[in-house]
Amino acid sequence: MTSVTVRVPAKVNVQLAVGAARPDGFHDLANVFLAVGLYDEVTVEPADSLRLTCTGPGSDQVPLDRTNLAARAAIALAGRHGLGDPKVRIHIAKDIPVAGGMAGGSADAAGALVACDALWGTGASREELLDICAELGSDVPFSLVGGAALGTGRGEKLELLDVGGQFWWVFAAADGGLSTPAVYREFDRLSPSAPEPVASPALLEALRTGDATALAATVTNDLQPAALSLFPALKATLDAGTTAGALAALVSGSGPTTAFLAADEAGARRIADSLAASGTCRSVRVASSPAPGATLL
């Protein structure tokens, strides 16, 4: 095998309930993930040493050293199987917004892990892969499994969820980025005594039945006030999407990408056109959910 390519999805958090900071600095979450049909592709091939390359929108912002989560995934898998320093080139073809709150870096880590496992024939079990994912970051396990899931703990403990239909989304990329740690620090400042996070039964039922209107009535993101505090211009984007007919408008994860739930594909296209003409965002994408997790191509 000379190369392996894995496709990995973006995510939107239809509920992100955040508890107060723990002694270890993390936060307990009730994080309802939904994978959406925007994808990065991660290709690995043998090389003389560990190397990373990246192309696509925002690729100039992606670190190409060992701090990259995809590189760390390769190092972790090689270490577990006694392979020493991984001699592999990892190429990331970006289409998920960079630093946009849609887990692009986590997706790339999951993609690199699955691709290296296939390239090296390590035969890692799904449980081992998920364990490595959890070590790498809170969003990485979901990038591996895709679909829909409730994440608890710091988001890494997953319970898969049933989704009874297709949901259509519009994503508006902001002109700039937000640091996830900075957003959590602002959350701690704004909400020093946050309650214990609990998943919404009504939201889980809306996912199960595929009811977009019911889902719109229940989506929440506890990080949204913090993201808006650090990036006030996002309010204009949220307002533009709501005016254009979105059933719900919210910041995706820690932002600054904003997400708009539509009634159907035609509605999503209309909302996207209005947002593109509004001058409140850098670019607009339409995608459906749920989407599969890391997939060998």
PDB file of C-alpha atoms in Angstrom:
ATOM      1  CA  MET A   1       0.000   0.000   0.000  1.00  0.00           C
ATOM      2  CA  THR A   2       1.622   3.262  -1.135  1.00  0.00           C
ATOM      3  CA  SER A   3      -0.935   5.757   0.196  1.00  0.00           C
ATOM      4  CA  VAL A   4      -4.220   5.892   2.101  1.00  0.00           C
ATOM      5  CA  THR A   5      -6.841   8.646   2.024  1.00  0.00           C
ATOM      6  CA  VAL A   6      -9.523   9.159   4.672  1.00  0.00           C
ATOM      7  CA  ARG A   7     -12.436  11.589   4.484  1.00  0.00           C
ATOM      8  CA  VAL A   8     -13.527  13.237   7.758  1.00  0.00           C
ATOM      9  CA  PRO A   9     -16.546  15.469   8.484  1.00  0.00           C
ATOM     10  CA  ALA A  10     -17.077  18.798  10.170  1.00  0.00           C
ATOM     11  CA  LYS A  11     -19.456  19.040  13.119  1.00  0.00           C
ATOM     12  CA  VAL A  12     -22.042  21.372  14.525  1.00  0.00           C
ATOM     13  CA  ASN A  13     -23.062  21.362  18.188  1.00  0.00           C
ATOM     14  CA  VAL A  14     -26.847  21.475  18.359  1.00  0.00           C
ATOM     15  CA  GLN A  15     -26.538  21.625  22.135  1.00  0.00           C
ATOM     16  CA  LEU A  16     -23.440  22.709  24.010  1.00  0.00           C
ATOM     17  CA  ALA A  17     -24.174  22.856  27.728  1.00  0.00           C
ATOM     18  CA  VAL A  18     -21.076  23.850  29.715  1.00  0.00           C
ATOM     19  CA  GLY A  19     -20.480  23.425  33.429  1.00  0.00           C
ATOM     20  CA  ALA A  20     -18.133  25.390  35.633  1.00  0.00           C
ATOM     21  CA  ALA A  21     -14.383  24.923  35.281  1.00  0.00           C
ATOM     22  CA  ARG A  22     -13.046  21.755  36.918  1.00  0.00           C
ATOM     23  CA  PRO A  23      -9.840  21.643  38.994  1.00  0.00           C
ATOM     24  CA  ASP A  24      -8.006  20.276  35.926  1.00  0.00           C
ATOM     25  CA  GLY A  25      -9.082  23.302  33.881  1.00  0.00           C
ATOM     26  CA  PHE A  26     -11.543  21.404  31.703  1.00  0.00           C
ATOM     27  CA  HIS A  27     -15.327  21.787  31.838  1.00  0.00           C
ATOM     28  CA  ASP A  28     -17.969  19.089  32.119  1.00  0.00           C
ATOM     29  CA  LEU A  29     -20.169  19.176  29.027  1.00  0.00           C
ATOM     30  CA  ALA A  30     -23.439  17.915  27.648  1.00  0.00           C
ATOM     31  CA  ASN A  31     -22.399  18.244  24.030  1.00  0.00           C
ATOM     32  CA  VAL A  32     -24.744  17.025  21.300  1.00  0.00           C
ATOM     33  CA  PHE A  33     -22.653  16.593  18.155  1.00  0.00           C
ATOM     34  CA  LEU A  34     -24.050  16.357  14.638  1.00  0.00           C
ATOM     35  CA  ALA A  35     -21.640  15.574  11.787  1.00  0.00           C
ATOM     36  CA  VAL A  36     -22.252  17.632   8.646  1.00  0.00           C
ATOM     37  CA  GLY A  37     -21.310  17.106   5.024  1.00  0.00           C
ATOM     38  CA  LEU A  38     -18.288  19.388   4.841  1.00  0.00           C
ATOM     39  CA  TYR A  39     -15.117  17.311   4.670  1.00  0.00           C
ATOM     40  CA  ASP A  40     -11.349  17.365   4.900  1.00  0.00           C
ATOM     41  CA  GLU A  41      -9.364  14.596   3.245  1.00  0.00           C
ATOM     42  CA  VAL A  42      -6.240  13.256   4.940  1.00  0.00           C
ATOM     43  CA  THR A  43      -3.742  11.269   2.848  1.00  0.00           C
ATOM     44  CA  VAL A  44      -0.751   9.436   4.312  1.00  0.00           C
ATOM     45  CA  GLU A  45       2.144   7.808   2.480  1.00  0.00           C
ATOM     46  CA  PRO A  46       5.551   6.433   3.476  1.00  0.00           C
ATOM     47  CA  ALA A  47       8.340   9.005   3.842  1.00  0.00           C
ATOM     48  CA  ASP A  48      11.859   9.323   5.260  1.00  0.00           C
ATOM     49  CA  SER A  49      10.500  11.210   8.299  1.00  0.00           C
ATOM     50  CA  LEU A  50       7.283  12.710   9.645  1.00  0.00           C
ATOM     51  CA  ARG A  51       6.195  15.536   7.339  1.00  0.00           C
ATOM     52  CA  LEU A  52       2.981  17.527   6.978  1.00  0.00           C
ATOM     53  CA  THR A  53       1.571  19.448   4.028  1.00  0.00           C
ATOM     54  CA  CYS A  54      -1.754  21.215   3.678  1.00  0.00           C
ATOM     55  CA  THR A  55      -3.783  22.791   0.885  1.00  0.00           C
ATOM     56  CA  GLY A  56      -7.192  24.410   0.640  1.00  0.00           C
ATOM     57  CA  PRO A  57      -8.975  27.410   2.220  1.00  0.00           C
ATOM     58  CA  GLY A  58      -7.205  28.602   5.359  1.00  0.00           C
ATOM     59  CA  SER A  59      -4.299  26.196   4.894  1.00  0.00           C
ATOM     60  CA  ASP A  60      -1.825  29.001   5.661  1.00  0.00           C
ATOM     61  CA  GLN A  61      -3.159  28.966   9.259  1.00  0.00           C
ATOM     62  CA  VAL A  62      -2.557  25.234   9.774  1.00  0.00           C
ATOM     63  CA  PRO A  63       0.632  24.336  11.708  1.00  0.00           C
ATOM     64  CA  LEU A  64       2.873  21.962   9.794  1.00  0.00           C
ATOM     65  CA  ASP A  65       4.958  20.731  12.733  1.00  0.00           C
ATOM     66  CA  ARG A  66       4.469  18.187  15.508  1.00  0.00           C
ATOM     67  CA  THR A  67       1.963  20.408  17.309  1.00  0.00           C
ATOM     68  CA  ASN A  68      -0.577  19.583  14.585  1.00  0.00           C
ATOM     69  CA  LEU A  69      -3.160  17.117  15.915  1.00  0.00           C
ATOM     70  CA  ALA A  70      -2.783  14.939  12.816  1.00  0.00           C
ATOM     71  CA  ALA A  71       0.954  14.611  13.486  1.00  0.00           C
ATOM     72  CA  ARG A  72       0.264  13.858  17.153  1.00  0.00           C
ATOM     73  CA  ALA A  73      -2.191  11.134  16.087  1.00  0.00           C
ATOM     74  CA  ALA A  74       0.462   9.437  13.949  1.00  0.00           C
ATOM     75  CA  ILE A  75       3.009   9.695  16.769  1.00  0.00           C
ATOM     76  CA  ALA A  76       0.553   8.229  19.304  1.00  0.00           C
ATOM     77  CA  LEU A  77      -0.389   5.253  17.118  1.00  0.00           C
ATOM     78  CA  ALA A  78       3.242   4.526  16.216  1.00  0.00           C
ATOM     79  CA  GLY A  79       4.200   4.704  19.888  1.00  0.00           C
ATOM     80  CA  ARG A  80       1.528   2.228  20.945  1.00  0.00           C
ATOM     81  CA  HIS A  81       2.671  -0.302  18.353  1.00  0.00           C
ATOM     82  CA  GLY A  82       6.422   0.029  18.831  1.00  0.00           C
ATOM     83  CA  LEU A  83       7.059   1.630  15.439  1.00  0.00           C
ATOM     84  CA  GLY A  84       9.286   4.399  16.705  1.00  0.00           C
ATOM     85  CA  ASP A  85       9.133   7.821  15.101  1.00  0.00           C
ATOM     86  CA  PRO A  86       6.507   7.647  12.333  1.00  0.00           C
ATOM     87  CA  LYS A  87       8.032   7.846   8.869  1.00  0.00           C
ATOM     88  CA  VAL A  88       5.046   9.185   7.017  1.00  0.00           C
ATOM     89  CA  ARG A  89       3.938  12.191   5.010  1.00  0.00           C
ATOM     90  CA  ILE A  90       0.521  13.499   6.035  1.00  0.00           C
ATOM     91  CA  HIS A  91      -1.280  15.683   3.519  1.00  0.00           C
ATOM     92  CA  ILE A  92      -4.413  17.531   4.593  1.00  0.00           C
ATOM     93  CA  ALA A  93      -6.783  18.834   1.915  1.00  0.00           C
ATOM     94  CA  LYS A  94      -8.854  21.399   3.832  1.00  0.00           C
ATOM     95  CA  ASP A  95     -12.484  22.181   3.198  1.00  0.00           C
ATOM     96  CA  ILE A  96     -13.668  22.489   6.809  1.00  0.00           C
ATOM     97  CA  PRO A  97     -13.263  26.118   7.979  1.00  0.00           C
ATOM     98  CA  VAL A  98     -10.015  26.606   9.911  1.00  0.00           C
ATOM     99  CA  ALA A  99     -10.377  27.892  13.508  1.00  0.00           C
ATOM    100  CA  GLY A 100     -14.109  28.016  12.894  1.00  0.00           C
ATOM    101  CA  GLY A 101     -15.580  25.964  15.739  1.00  0.00           C
ATOM    102  CA  MET A 102     -16.364  23.025  13.434  1.00  0.00           C
ATOM    103  CA  ALA A 103     -13.641  20.630  14.694  1.00  0.00           C
ATOM    104  CA  GLY A 104     -11.474  20.729  11.565  1.00  0.00           C
ATOM    105  CA  GLY A 105      -8.273  20.012  13.474  1.00  0.00           C
ATOM    106  CA  SER A 106      -9.938  17.199  15.404  1.00  0.00           C
ATOM    107  CA  ALA A 107     -11.275  15.744  12.151  1.00  0.00           C
ATOM    108  CA  ASP A 108      -7.774  15.760  10.684  1.00  0.00           C
ATOM    109  CA  ALA A 109      -6.452  13.914  13.745  1.00  0.00           C
ATOM    110  CA  ALA A 110      -9.104  11.217  13.390  1.00  0.00           C
ATOM    111  CA  GLY A 111      -8.370  10.979   9.670  1.00  0.00           C
ATOM    112  CA  ALA A 112      -4.633  10.625  10.221  1.00  0.00           C
ATOM    113  CA  LEU A 113      -5.211   7.959  12.862  1.00  0.00           C
ATOM    114  CA  VAL A 114      -7.427   5.819  10.626  1.00  0.00           C
ATOM    115  CA  ALA A 115      -5.154   6.344   7.615  1.00  0.00           C
ATOM    116  CA  CYS A 116      -1.962   5.418   9.477  1.00  0.00           C
ATOM    117  CA  ASP A 117      -3.634   2.356  10.967  1.00  0.00           C
ATOM    118  CA  ALA A 118      -4.489   1.201   7.442  1.00  0.00           C
ATOM    119  CA  LEU A 119      -1.099   2.110   5.966  1.00  0.00           C
ATOM    120  CA  TRP A 120       0.898   0.363   8.682  1.00  0.00           C
ATOM    121  CA  GLY A 121      -1.481  -2.573   9.151  1.00  0.00           C
ATOM    122  CA  THR A 122      -1.458  -2.077  12.898  1.00  0.00           C
ATOM    123  CA  GLY A 123      -4.933  -3.602  13.211  1.00  0.00           C
ATOM    124  CA  ALA A 124      -5.968  -1.291  16.038  1.00  0.00           C
ATOM    125  CA  SER A 125      -9.423  -2.005  17.435  1.00  0.00           C
ATOM    126  CA  ARG A 126     -12.118   0.662  17.379  1.00  0.00           C
ATOM    127  CA  GLU A 127     -11.788   0.908  21.170  1.00  0.00           C
ATOM    128  CA  GLU A 128      -8.048   1.557  20.891  1.00  0.00           C
ATOM    129  CA  LEU A 129      -8.587   4.208  18.212  1.00  0.00           C
ATOM    130  CA  LEU A 130     -11.227   5.920  20.347  1.00  0.00           C
ATOM    131  CA  ASP A 131      -8.887   5.807  23.341  1.00  0.00           C
ATOM    132  CA  ILE A 132      -6.137   7.538  21.347  1.00  0.00           C
ATOM    133  CA  CYS A 133      -8.694  10.042  20.057  1.00  0.00           C
ATOM    134  CA  ALA A 134      -9.721  10.922  23.625  1.00  0.00           C
ATOM    135  CA  GLU A 135      -6.066  11.503  24.556  1.00  0.00           C
ATOM    136  CA  LEU A 136      -5.673  13.877  21.607  1.00  0.00           C
ATOM    137  CA  GLY A 137      -8.681  16.106  22.291  1.00  0.00           C
ATOM    138  CA  SER A 138     -12.289  16.340  23.380  1.00  0.00           C
ATOM    139  CA  ASP A 139     -13.759  16.525  19.848  1.00  0.00           C
ATOM    140  CA  VAL A 140     -11.532  13.897  18.208  1.00  0.00           C
ATOM    141  CA  PRO A 141     -13.559  10.801  19.198  1.00  0.00           C
ATOM    142  CA  PHE A 142     -16.689  12.209  17.557  1.00  0.00           C
ATOM    143  CA  SER A 143     -14.768  12.980  14.369  1.00  0.00           C
ATOM    144  CA  LEU A 144     -13.976   9.279  14.205  1.00  0.00           C
ATOM    145  CA  VAL A 145     -17.551   8.031  14.686  1.00  0.00           C
ATOM    146  CA  GLY A 146     -19.626  10.773  12.998  1.00  0.00           C
ATOM    147  CA  GLY A 147     -23.407  10.655  12.776  1.00  0.00           C
ATOM    148  CA  ALA A 148     -24.845  12.094  15.975  1.00  0.00           C
ATOM    149  CA  ALA A 149     -23.723  11.611  19.555  1.00  0.00           C
ATOM    150  CA  LEU A 150     -24.001  12.986  23.049  1.00  0.00           C
ATOM    151  CA  GLY A 151     -20.594  13.808  24.464  1.00  0.00           C
ATOM    152  CA  THR A 152     -20.177  13.977  28.244  1.00  0.00           C
ATOM    153  CA  GLY A 153     -17.176  14.400  30.511  1.00  0.00           C
ATOM    154  CA  ARG A 154     -15.186  16.980  28.573  1.00  0.00           C
ATOM    155  CA  GLY A 155     -16.975  15.758  25.446  1.00  0.00           C
ATOM    156  CA  GLU A 156     -14.930  12.621  24.815  1.00  0.00           C
ATOM    157  CA  LYS A 157     -17.357  10.078  26.331  1.00  0.00           C
ATOM    158  CA  LEU A 158     -19.804   9.344  23.525  1.00  0.00           C
ATOM    159  CA  GLU A 159     -23.309   7.930  23.404  1.00  0.00           C
ATOM    160  CA  LEU A 160     -24.465   7.450  19.821  1.00  0.00           C
ATOM    161  CA  LEU A 161     -27.849   8.985  18.988  1.00  0.00           C
ATOM    162  CA  ASP A 162     -30.547   8.089  16.484  1.00  0.00           C
ATOM    163  CA  VAL A 163     -31.418  10.674  13.841  1.00  0.00           C
ATOM    164  CA  GLY A 164     -34.726  10.217  12.069  1.00  0.00           C
ATOM    165  CA  GLY A 165     -34.201  12.451   9.055  1.00  0.00           C
ATOM    166  CA  GLN A 166     -31.986  14.888   7.185  1.00  0.00           C
ATOM    167  CA  PHE A 167     -31.290  18.381   8.466  1.00  0.00           C
ATOM    168  CA  TRP A 168     -30.112  21.227   6.229  1.00  0.00           C
ATOM    169  CA  TRP A 169     -27.653  23.837   7.432  1.00  0.00           C
ATOM    170  CA  VAL A 170     -25.996  27.012   6.229  1.00  0.00           C
ATOM    171  CA  PHE A 171     -22.580  27.879   7.671  1.00  0.00           C
ATOM    172  CA  ALA A 172     -21.183  31.400   7.490  1.00  0.00           C
ATOM    173  CA  ALA A 173     -17.421  31.722   7.938  1.00  0.00           C
ATOM    174  CA  ALA A 174     -16.300  34.882   9.708  1.00  0.00           C
ATOM    175  CA  ASP A 175     -13.462  37.110   8.622  1.00  0.00           C
ATOM    176  CA  GLY A 176     -11.158  36.061  11.432  1.00  0.00           C
ATOM    177  CA  GLY A 177     -10.784  33.305  13.998  1.00  0.00           C
ATOM    178  CA  LEU A 178     -11.411  32.615  17.661  1.00  0.00           C
ATOM    179  CA  SER A 179      -9.228  30.684  20.089  1.00  0.00           C
ATOM    180  CA  THR A 180     -11.193  27.951  21.852  1.00  0.00           C
ATOM    181  CA  PRO A 181      -9.222  28.419  25.125  1.00  0.00           C
ATOM    182  CA  ALA A 182      -9.923  32.177  24.964  1.00  0.00           C
ATOM    183  CA  VAL A 183     -13.652  31.541  24.519  1.00  0.00           C
ATOM    184  CA  TYR A 184     -13.689  29.206  27.515  1.00  0.00           C
ATOM    185  CA  ARG A 185     -11.819  31.797  29.603  1.00  0.00           C
ATOM    186  CA  GLU A 186     -14.443  34.376  28.669  1.00  0.00           C
ATOM    187  CA  PHE A 187     -17.175  31.853  29.511  1.00  0.00           C
ATOM    188  CA  ASP A 188     -15.608  31.408  32.966  1.00  0.00           C
ATOM    189  CA  ARG A 189     -15.581  35.186  33.424  1.00  0.00           C
ATOM    190  CA  LEU A 190     -19.215  35.562  32.371  1.00  0.00           C
ATOM    191  CA  SER A 191     -20.528  32.386  34.081  1.00  0.00           C
ATOM    192  CA  PRO A 192     -18.408  31.607  37.152  1.00  0.00           C
ATOM    193  CA  SER A 193     -21.111  29.388  38.712  1.00  0.00           C
ATOM    194  CA  ALA A 194     -22.524  27.535  35.715  1.00  0.00           C
ATOM    195  CA  PRO A 195     -24.981  24.720  36.553  1.00  0.00           C
ATOM    196  CA  GLU A 196     -24.339  21.036  35.908  1.00  0.00           C
ATOM    197  CA  PRO A 197     -24.771  20.426  32.160  1.00  0.00           C
ATOM    198  CA  VAL A 198     -27.648  18.166  31.118  1.00  0.00           C
ATOM    199  CA  ALA A 199     -28.745  17.068  27.649  1.00  0.00           C
ATOM    200  CA  SER A 200     -32.173  18.352  26.596  1.00  0.00           C
ATOM    201  CA  PRO A 201     -34.728  15.515  26.249  1.00  0.00           C
ATOM    202  CA  ALA A 202     -36.732  17.656  23.791  1.00  0.00           C
ATOM    203  CA  LEU A 203     -33.672  18.158  21.598  1.00  0.00           C
ATOM    204  CA  LEU A 204     -32.820  14.459  21.590  1.00  0.00           C
ATOM    205  CA  GLU A 205     -36.416  13.671  20.618  1.00  0.00           C
ATOM    206  CA  ALA A 206     -36.295  16.239  17.786  1.00  0.00           C
ATOM    207  CA  LEU A 207     -33.196  14.517  16.422  1.00  0.00           C
ATOM    208  CA  ARG A 208     -34.798  11.098  16.756  1.00  0.00           C
ATOM    209  CA  THR A 209     -37.896  12.154  14.828  1.00  0.00           C
ATOM    210  CA  GLY A 210     -36.056  14.289  12.260  1.00  0.00           C
ATOM    211  CA  ASP A 211     -38.213  17.325  13.093  1.00  0.00           C
ATOM    212  CA  ALA A 212     -36.334  20.480  12.030  1.00  0.00           C
ATOM    213  CA  THR A 213     -38.855  22.860  13.609  1.00  0.00           C
ATOM    214  CA  ALA A 214     -38.660  21.065  16.947  1.00  0.00           C
ATOM    215  CA  LEU A 215     -34.865  20.976  16.747  1.00  0.00           C
ATOM    216  CA  ALA A 216     -34.780  24.720  16.052  1.00  0.00           C
ATOM    217  CA  ALA A 217     -36.764  25.363  19.221  1.00  0.00           C
ATOM    218  CA  THR A 218     -34.253  23.485  21.369  1.00  0.00           C
ATOM    219  CA  VAL A 219     -30.738  24.266  20.011  1.00  0.00           C
ATOM    220  CA  THR A 220     -28.507  26.053  22.520  1.00  0.00           C
ATOM    221  CA  ASN A 221     -24.853  26.977  22.912  1.00  0.00           C
ATOM    222  CA  ASP A 222     -23.613  28.106  26.318  1.00  0.00           C
ATOM    223  CA  LEU A 223     -20.413  29.403  24.700  1.00  0.00           C
ATOM    224  CA  GLN A 224     -22.303  31.791  22.413  1.00  0.00           C
ATOM    225  CA  PRO A 225     -22.339  34.791  24.827  1.00  0.00           C
ATOM    226  CA  ALA A 226     -18.581  34.421  25.304  1.00  0.00           C
ATOM    227  CA  ALA A 227     -17.968  34.172  21.542  1.00  0.00           C
ATOM    228  CA  LEU A 228     -20.110  37.261  20.919  1.00  0.00           C
ATOM    229  CA  SER A 229     -18.295  39.122  23.686  1.00  0.00           C
ATOM    230  CA  LEU A 230     -14.951  38.477  21.986  1.00  0.00           C
ATOM    231  CA  PHE A 231     -16.282  38.824  18.409  1.00  0.00           C
ATOM    232  CA  PRO A 232     -19.253  41.259  18.489  1.00  0.00           C
ATOM    233  CA  ALA A 233     -19.557  41.372  14.688  1.00  0.00           C
ATOM    234  CA  LEU A 234     -21.039  37.862  14.768  1.00  0.00           C
ATOM    235  CA  LYS A 235     -24.355  39.321  15.936  1.00  0.00           C
ATOM    236  CA  ALA A 236     -24.864  40.980  12.558  1.00  0.00           C
ATOM    237  CA  THR A 237     -24.359  37.625  10.838  1.00  0.00           C
ATOM    238  CA  LEU A 238     -26.790  35.877  13.182  1.00  0.00           C
ATOM    239  CA  ASP A 239     -29.368  38.618  12.601  1.00  0.00           C
ATOM    240  CA  ALA A 240     -28.919  38.411   8.812  1.00  0.00           C
ATOM    241  CA  GLY A 241     -29.523  34.674   8.799  1.00  0.00           C
ATOM    242  CA  THR A 242     -32.605  34.984  10.995  1.00  0.00           C
ATOM    243  CA  THR A 243     -33.996  37.720   8.752  1.00  0.00           C
ATOM    244  CA  ALA A 244     -33.368  35.447   5.751  1.00  0.00           C
ATOM    245  CA  GLY A 245     -35.661  32.791   7.222  1.00  0.00           C
ATOM    246  CA  ALA A 246     -33.447  30.465   9.274  1.00  0.00           C
ATOM    247  CA  LEU A 247     -35.375  28.352  11.770  1.00  0.00           C
ATOM    248  CA  ALA A 248     -32.490  28.768  14.218  1.00  0.00           C
ATOM    249  CA  ALA A 249     -29.234  30.696  14.280  1.00  0.00           C
ATOM    250  CA  LEU A 250     -26.315  29.986  16.585  1.00  0.00           C
ATOM    251  CA  VAL A 251     -22.553  30.165  16.918  1.00  0.00           C
ATOM    252  CA  SER A 252     -21.000  26.804  16.032  1.00  0.00           C
ATOM    253  CA  GLY A 253     -19.063  25.511  19.023  1.00  0.00           C
ATOM    254  CA  SER A 254     -16.555  28.105  20.167  1.00  0.00           C
ATOM    255  CA  GLY A 255     -17.002  30.016  16.897  1.00  0.00           C
ATOM    256  CA  PRO A 256     -16.611  32.149  14.988  1.00  0.00           C
ATOM    257  CA  THR A 257     -18.471  30.161  12.290  1.00  0.00           C
ATOM    258  CA  THR A 258     -22.224  30.695  12.604  1.00  0.00           C
ATOM    259  CA  ALA A 259     -24.760  27.988  11.812  1.00  0.00           C
ATOM    260  CA  PHE A 260     -28.296  28.365  10.482  1.00  0.00           C
ATOM    261  CA  LEU A 261     -30.870  25.590  10.453  1.00  0.00           C
ATOM    262  CA  ALA A 262     -33.212  25.586   7.441  1.00  0.00           C
ATOM    263  CA  ALA A 263     -36.516  23.851   6.860  1.00  0.00           C
ATOM    264  CA  ASP A 264     -35.223  22.092   3.724  1.00  0.00           C
ATOM    265  CA  GLU A 265     -32.563  22.283   1.012  1.00  0.00           C
ATOM    266  CA  ALA A 266     -34.362  24.999  -0.955  1.00  0.00           C
ATOM    267  CA  GLY A 267     -34.644  27.097   2.183  1.00  0.00           C
ATOM    268  CA  ALA A 268     -30.961  26.591   2.919  1.00  0.00           C
ATOM    269  CA  ARG A 269     -30.056  27.822  -0.574  1.00  0.00           C
ATOM    270  CA  ARG A 270     -32.161  30.958  -0.099  1.00  0.00           C
ATOM    271  CA  ILE A 271     -30.624  31.679   3.305  1.00  0.00           C
ATOM    272  CA  ALA A 272     -27.131  31.152   1.870  1.00  0.00           C
ATOM    273  CA  ASP A 273     -27.797  33.594  -0.973  1.00  0.00           C
ATOM    274  CA  SER A 274     -29.064  36.224   1.468  1.00  0.00           C
ATOM    275  CA  LEU A 275     -26.099  35.785   3.793  1.00  0.00           C
ATOM    276  CA  ALA A 276     -23.637  35.970   0.905  1.00  0.00           C
ATOM    277  CA  ALA A 277     -25.202  39.276  -0.145  1.00  0.00           C
ATOM    278  CA  SER A 278     -25.360  40.666   3.397  1.00  0.00           C
ATOM    279  CA  GLY A 279     -21.693  41.601   3.702  1.00  0.00           C
ATOM    280  CA  THR A 280     -21.606  40.172   7.238  1.00  0.00           C
ATOM    281  CA  CYS A 281     -19.429  37.113   6.588  1.00  0.00           C
ATOM    282  CA  ARG A 282     -16.461  35.969   4.493  1.00  0.00           C
ATOM    283  CA  SER A 283     -18.028  32.913   2.852  1.00  0.00           C
ATOM    284  CA  VAL A 284     -21.119  30.718   3.026  1.00  0.00           C
ATOM    285  CA  ARG A 285     -21.577  26.958   2.712  1.00  0.00           C
ATOM    286  CA  VAL A 286     -24.629  24.693   2.564  1.00  0.00           C
ATOM    287  CA  ALA A 287     -24.469  21.152   3.978  1.00  0.00           C
ATOM    288  CA  SER A 288     -26.759  18.432   5.291  1.00  0.00           C
ATOM    289  CA  SER A 289     -26.528  16.221   8.328  1.00  0.00           C
ATOM    290  CA  PRO A 290     -25.943  13.660   9.680  1.00  0.00           C
ATOM    291  CA  ALA A 291     -22.757  12.624   7.894  1.00  0.00           C
ATOM    292  CA  PRO A 292     -20.530   9.558   8.343  1.00  0.00           C
ATOM    293  CA  GLY A 293     -17.404   9.684  10.468  1.00  0.00           C
ATOM    294  CA  ALA A 294     -13.844   8.971   9.281  1.00  0.00           C
ATOM    295  CA  THR A 295     -14.142   6.928   6.086  1.00  0.00           C
ATOM    296  CA  LEU A 296     -11.462   5.211   4.023  1.00  0.00           C
ATOM    297  CA  LEU A 297     -11.652   6.244   0.356  1.00  0.00           C
TER     298      LEU A 297
END
